[in-house]
Short mmCIF file of C-alpha atoms in Angstrom, two decimals:
data_model
loop_
_atom_site.label_atom_id
_atom_site.label_comp_id
_atom_site.label_asym_id
_atom_site.label_seq_id
_atom_site.Cartn_x
_atom_site.Cartn_y
_atom_site.Cartn_z
CA MET I 1 0.00 0.00 0.00
CA LYS I 2 1.40 3.38 -0.93
CA THR I 3 1.55 5.87 1.93
CA GLN I 4 -0.17 9.17 1.32
CA HIS I 5 1.25 12.38 2.66
CA LEU I 6 -1.00 13.77 5.34
CA LEU I 7 -0.97 17.38 6.42
CA LEU I 8 -0.82 17.42 10.22
CA PRO I 9 -2.40 20.17 12.34
CA PHE I 10 0.16 22.69 13.54
CA ALA I 11 -0.73 22.28 17.21
CA LEU I 12 -1.08 18.49 16.89
CA LEU I 13 -3.37 18.40 19.91
CA GLY I 14 -6.37 16.12 19.89
CA MET I 15 -5.41 14.59 16.56
CA PRO I 16 -7.63 11.53 16.03
CA THR I 17 -6.02 8.13 15.53
CA ALA I 18 -7.86 7.73 12.21
CA ALA I 19 -5.88 10.67 10.84
CA ILE I 20 -2.70 8.60 10.80
CA PRO I 21 -2.54 6.29 7.75
CA ALA I 22 -0.73 2.96 7.92
CA ALA I 23 2.73 3.14 6.38
CA SER I 24 2.33 -0.50 5.35
CA CYS I 25 -0.07 -3.39 5.89
CA TRP I 26 0.61 -3.73 9.61
CA GLY I 27 -0.49 -1.54 12.50
CA TYR I 28 -1.58 -1.57 16.11
CA SER I 29 -5.37 -1.96 15.99
CA GLY I 30 -8.10 -3.85 14.19
CA GLU I 31 -7.19 -6.42 11.55
CA SER I 32 -3.62 -5.13 11.37
CA ALA I 33 -3.03 -5.38 15.16
CA PRO I 34 0.00 -7.24 16.60
CA GLU I 35 -1.93 -10.48 17.15
CA ASN I 36 -2.59 -10.59 13.40
CA TRP I 37 0.84 -9.59 12.06
CA SER I 38 1.83 -13.13 11.08
CA LYS I 39 -1.32 -13.44 8.97
CA LEU I 40 -0.61 -10.28 6.97
CA ASP I 41 2.53 -11.42 5.18
CA PRO I 42 4.51 -14.71 5.09
CA ALA I 43 7.61 -12.64 5.86
CA PHE I 44 6.06 -11.85 9.26
CA ALA I 45 5.87 -15.52 10.39
CA ALA I 46 8.30 -14.95 13.27
CA CYS I 47 5.78 -12.58 14.89
CA GLU I 48 3.78 -15.70 15.84
CA LYS I 49 6.23 -18.60 15.57
CA GLY I 50 9.27 -16.90 17.06
CA VAL I 51 10.38 -18.13 20.48
CA TYR I 52 12.50 -15.22 21.71
CA GLN I 53 10.25 -12.28 20.93
CA SER I 54 10.26 -8.72 22.25
CA PRO I 55 9.15 -6.81 24.20
CA ILE I 56 9.30 -8.56 27.58
CA ASN I 57 8.55 -7.95 31.23
CA ILE I 58 12.02 -7.47 32.74
CA ARG I 59 12.12 -9.20 36.12
CA ASN I 60 14.33 -11.47 38.23
CA ALA I 61 17.44 -10.11 36.54
CA ILE I 62 20.64 -12.00 37.27
CA LYS I 63 23.68 -10.08 38.43
CA GLY I 64 26.47 -10.43 35.89
CA LYS I 65 29.76 -8.86 34.84
CA LEU I 66 28.35 -6.54 32.22
CA PRO I 67 30.87 -4.00 30.90
CA PRO I 68 30.04 -0.28 31.08
CA LEU I 69 27.91 0.84 28.17
CA SER I 70 30.13 2.37 25.49
CA LEU I 71 28.25 4.99 23.45
CA SER I 72 29.49 7.88 21.33
CA PHE I 73 27.36 10.57 19.70
CA THR I 74 28.98 12.62 16.95
CA ALA I 75 26.37 12.71 14.17
CA LYS I 76 25.43 16.17 12.97
CA LYS I 77 22.77 15.29 10.37
CA ASN I 78 19.61 14.21 12.18
CA ALA I 79 16.01 14.51 10.97
CA LEU I 80 12.64 13.87 12.61
CA VAL I 81 9.92 12.02 10.67
CA HIS I 82 6.49 10.54 11.38
CA ASN I 83 6.40 7.33 9.33
CA GLY I 84 2.82 6.36 10.19
CA HIS I 85 3.93 3.97 12.94
CA THR I 86 6.14 6.14 15.12
CA LEU I 87 8.04 9.39 15.47
CA GLN I 88 11.56 8.55 14.35
CA ILE I 89 14.89 10.37 14.36
CA ASN I 90 16.94 9.39 11.31
CA VAL I 91 20.71 9.59 11.71
CA ALA I 92 23.05 10.10 8.78
CA ASP I 93 26.44 9.39 10.29
CA GLY I 94 28.73 8.81 13.19
CA ASP I 95 26.99 7.56 16.35
CA LYS I 96 28.47 4.32 17.68
CA LEU I 97 27.87 1.56 20.22
CA ARG I 98 30.79 -0.67 21.20
CA LEU I 99 29.39 -4.06 22.17
CA ASP I 100 30.92 -7.56 22.33
CA ASN I 101 34.16 -6.21 20.83
CA GLN I 102 32.27 -4.97 17.79
CA ASP I 103 31.24 -1.55 16.53
CA PHE I 104 27.54 -0.99 15.95
CA THR I 105 26.42 2.14 14.08
CA LEU I 106 23.22 3.95 15.01
CA GLN I 107 20.55 3.70 12.29
CA GLN I 108 17.69 5.58 13.91
CA CYS I 109 15.91 6.33 17.18
CA HIS I 110 12.15 5.96 17.53
CA PHE I 111 9.50 6.10 20.25
CA HIS I 112 6.72 3.92 21.67
CA MET I 113 3.79 5.14 23.78
CA PRO I 114 3.26 3.61 26.28
CA SER I 115 6.45 1.64 26.77
CA GLU I 116 6.76 -1.76 25.14
CA ASN I 117 9.08 -3.35 27.68
CA LEU I 118 7.98 -3.49 31.30
CA ILE I 119 10.25 -3.46 34.35
CA ASP I 120 8.91 -5.58 37.21
CA GLY I 121 5.48 -5.26 35.63
CA LYS I 122 5.63 -1.46 35.43
CA SER I 123 4.69 0.34 32.22
CA TYR I 124 6.21 3.73 31.40
CA PRO I 125 4.50 6.54 29.46
CA LEU I 126 7.23 6.64 26.79
CA GLU I 127 10.10 4.42 25.62
CA ALA I 128 12.84 5.34 23.15
CA HIS I 129 14.64 2.72 21.05
CA PHE I 130 18.11 3.46 19.65
CA VAL I 131 18.60 0.93 16.83
CA TYR I 132 22.18 -0.06 15.94
CA ARG I 133 23.64 -2.32 13.24
CA ASN I 134 27.10 -3.89 12.84
CA ASP I 135 29.00 -4.91 9.70
CA GLN I 136 27.43 -8.38 9.83
CA ASN I 137 23.97 -6.83 9.66
CA GLN I 138 23.29 -7.82 13.27
CA LEU I 139 21.12 -5.52 15.40
CA ALA I 140 21.33 -4.12 18.89
CA VAL I 141 18.76 -1.86 20.54
CA VAL I 142 19.33 0.49 23.48
CA GLY I 143 16.05 1.27 25.24
CA VAL I 144 15.36 4.32 27.43
CA MET I 145 12.30 4.67 29.66
CA PHE I 146 10.65 8.02 30.41
CA VAL I 147 8.67 8.90 33.55
CA LYS I 148 6.48 11.86 34.48
CA GLY I 149 8.47 14.55 36.25
CA GLU I 150 10.31 17.72 35.26
CA ALA I 151 10.14 19.13 31.74
CA ASN I 152 12.71 17.65 29.37
CA THR I 153 14.64 20.08 27.15
CA ALA I 154 15.41 17.45 24.48
CA ILE I 155 11.74 16.42 24.22
CA ALA I 156 10.77 20.11 24.14
CA TYR I 157 13.08 20.59 21.15
CA LEU I 158 11.53 17.64 19.31
CA LEU I 159 8.03 18.94 20.01
CA ARG I 160 9.01 22.29 18.50
CA ASN I 161 10.18 20.55 15.34
CA LEU I 162 7.36 18.11 14.68
CA PRO I 163 6.78 17.15 11.05
CA ARG I 164 3.52 18.35 9.52
CA GLN I 165 3.28 15.52 6.99
CA ILE I 166 3.67 11.77 7.13
CA ASN I 167 7.05 10.64 5.74
CA VAL I 168 8.28 14.21 5.27
CA ALA I 169 11.34 14.67 7.48
CA VAL I 170 12.20 17.82 9.41
CA PRO I 171 15.98 18.45 9.66
CA LEU I 172 17.28 18.87 13.20
CA THR I 173 20.05 21.35 13.91
CA ALA I 174 23.63 20.34 14.59
CA ALA I 175 23.19 21.59 18.16
CA PHE I 176 20.81 18.71 18.94
CA SER I 177 22.53 15.56 20.19
CA LEU I 178 20.74 12.26 20.79
CA ALA I 179 22.85 11.95 23.93
CA SER I 180 20.48 14.47 25.52
CA LEU I 181 17.77 11.79 25.53
CA LEU I 182 19.82 9.47 27.76
CA PRO I 183 20.08 9.39 31.57
CA LYS I 184 23.35 10.08 33.38
CA ASN I 185 23.47 6.58 34.84
CA LYS I 186 24.06 4.11 31.99
CA SER I 187 23.62 0.87 33.98
CA TYR I 188 21.44 -1.54 32.03
CA TYR I 189 19.61 -4.81 31.62
CA ARG I 190 20.64 -7.14 28.81
CA PHE I 191 18.71 -9.93 27.09
CA SER I 192 18.23 -11.49 23.67
CA GLY I 193 15.05 -10.71 21.76
CA SER I 194 13.57 -9.55 18.50
CA LEU I 195 12.39 -6.52 16.62
CA THR I 196 9.11 -5.35 18.16
CA THR I 197 7.67 -4.62 14.71
CA PRO I 198 7.32 -6.82 11.62
CA PRO I 199 9.12 -8.91 10.52
CA CYS I 200 9.86 -9.53 14.26
CA THR I 201 13.38 -10.78 13.43
CA GLU I 202 15.08 -12.52 16.35
CA GLY I 203 18.72 -12.40 17.43
CA VAL I 204 18.52 -8.73 18.49
CA ARG I 205 20.75 -7.74 21.44
CA TRP I 206 18.64 -5.68 23.84
CA LEU I 207 20.08 -3.21 26.34
CA ILE I 208 17.51 -1.41 28.50
CA LEU I 209 18.83 1.43 30.67
CA ARG I 210 17.77 1.07 34.29
CA GLN I 211 17.49 4.79 35.09
CA PRO I 212 14.50 6.51 33.46
CA VAL I 213 14.50 10.03 32.06
CA GLU I 214 11.92 12.60 33.13
CA LEU I 215 9.47 14.57 31.02
CA SER I 216 6.52 16.68 32.10
CA ALA I 217 2.84 15.72 32.03
CA ALA I 218 2.25 18.39 29.39
CA GLN I 219 5.04 16.92 27.25
CA ILE I 220 3.56 13.43 27.61
CA ASN I 221 0.22 14.75 26.36
CA ALA I 222 1.79 16.70 23.49
CA PHE I 223 3.93 13.75 22.42
CA SER I 224 0.91 11.45 22.52
CA ALA I 225 -1.09 13.87 20.37
CA ALA I 226 1.78 14.15 17.90
CA LEU I 227 2.15 10.39 17.66
CA GLY I 228 -1.59 9.93 17.21
CA ILE I 229 -1.64 6.20 18.07
CA ARG I 230 -0.78 3.77 20.85
CA ASN I 231 2.13 1.92 19.27
CA ASN I 232 3.24 -0.64 21.82
CA ARG I 233 3.38 -4.35 21.06
CA PRO I 234 2.30 -6.52 24.04
CA VAL I 235 4.98 -8.31 26.07
CA HIS I 236 6.00 -11.87 25.25
CA PRO I 237 7.07 -14.84 27.40
CA LEU I 238 10.76 -15.26 28.22
CA HIS I 239 10.78 -18.96 27.24
CA GLY I 240 13.83 -19.58 29.40
CA ARG I 241 15.73 -16.45 28.49
CA MET I 242 17.84 -14.83 31.17
CA VAL I 243 17.91 -11.10 31.83
CA VAL I 244 21.33 -9.98 33.07
CA THR I 245 22.16 -6.73 34.87
CA GLU I 246 25.23 -5.18 36.42
#
């Protein structure tokens, strides 16, 4: 299905869910909801048949010797786009994750409302996913949880630069760094999982930061209105997987 450009209201408040067209055949409600993804396309079979699927409820984490998280943010060419499924920051160059003695390069950062992963059964109003890829085409995702609290300057900047059309990107200035979306404490949980969207590919290395980042109630409401949909896939069983933490 070809995505149509949709002119978004300037204020983006109270935008109805129906105003957001699907960017492809899958979505989050009705016949295209997560429980039906595997029926929409043979390429999505893992969404039902996969064993190690994401998101999960993070609990009973095992203490392990996890190395400090090694992240670098140097990219200067970022852009914000609404692709019909999420608000996404596209990154052109530079940002790196050093993991398992390999370099992973940041591909994009996107958001889910409410959070997809849970921590000890707790849902968060917003979760950011930083998606990385290495030279072997393997994926790693760094997840950041957001909680209601003080206003967040990075979120405020994104809200001031919201795209007005689906799939039409808004360039972000060089002064904006994705590092501003991360907490100071980089301790994390680690587990193996999958993409949380079709084709639900497994073998993804998941790193969820333990310390959440604050944003205000007004920012939560504005971000929700800008997103226009609830875009969280339900949690999946661990099936024997271990969650490791520092």
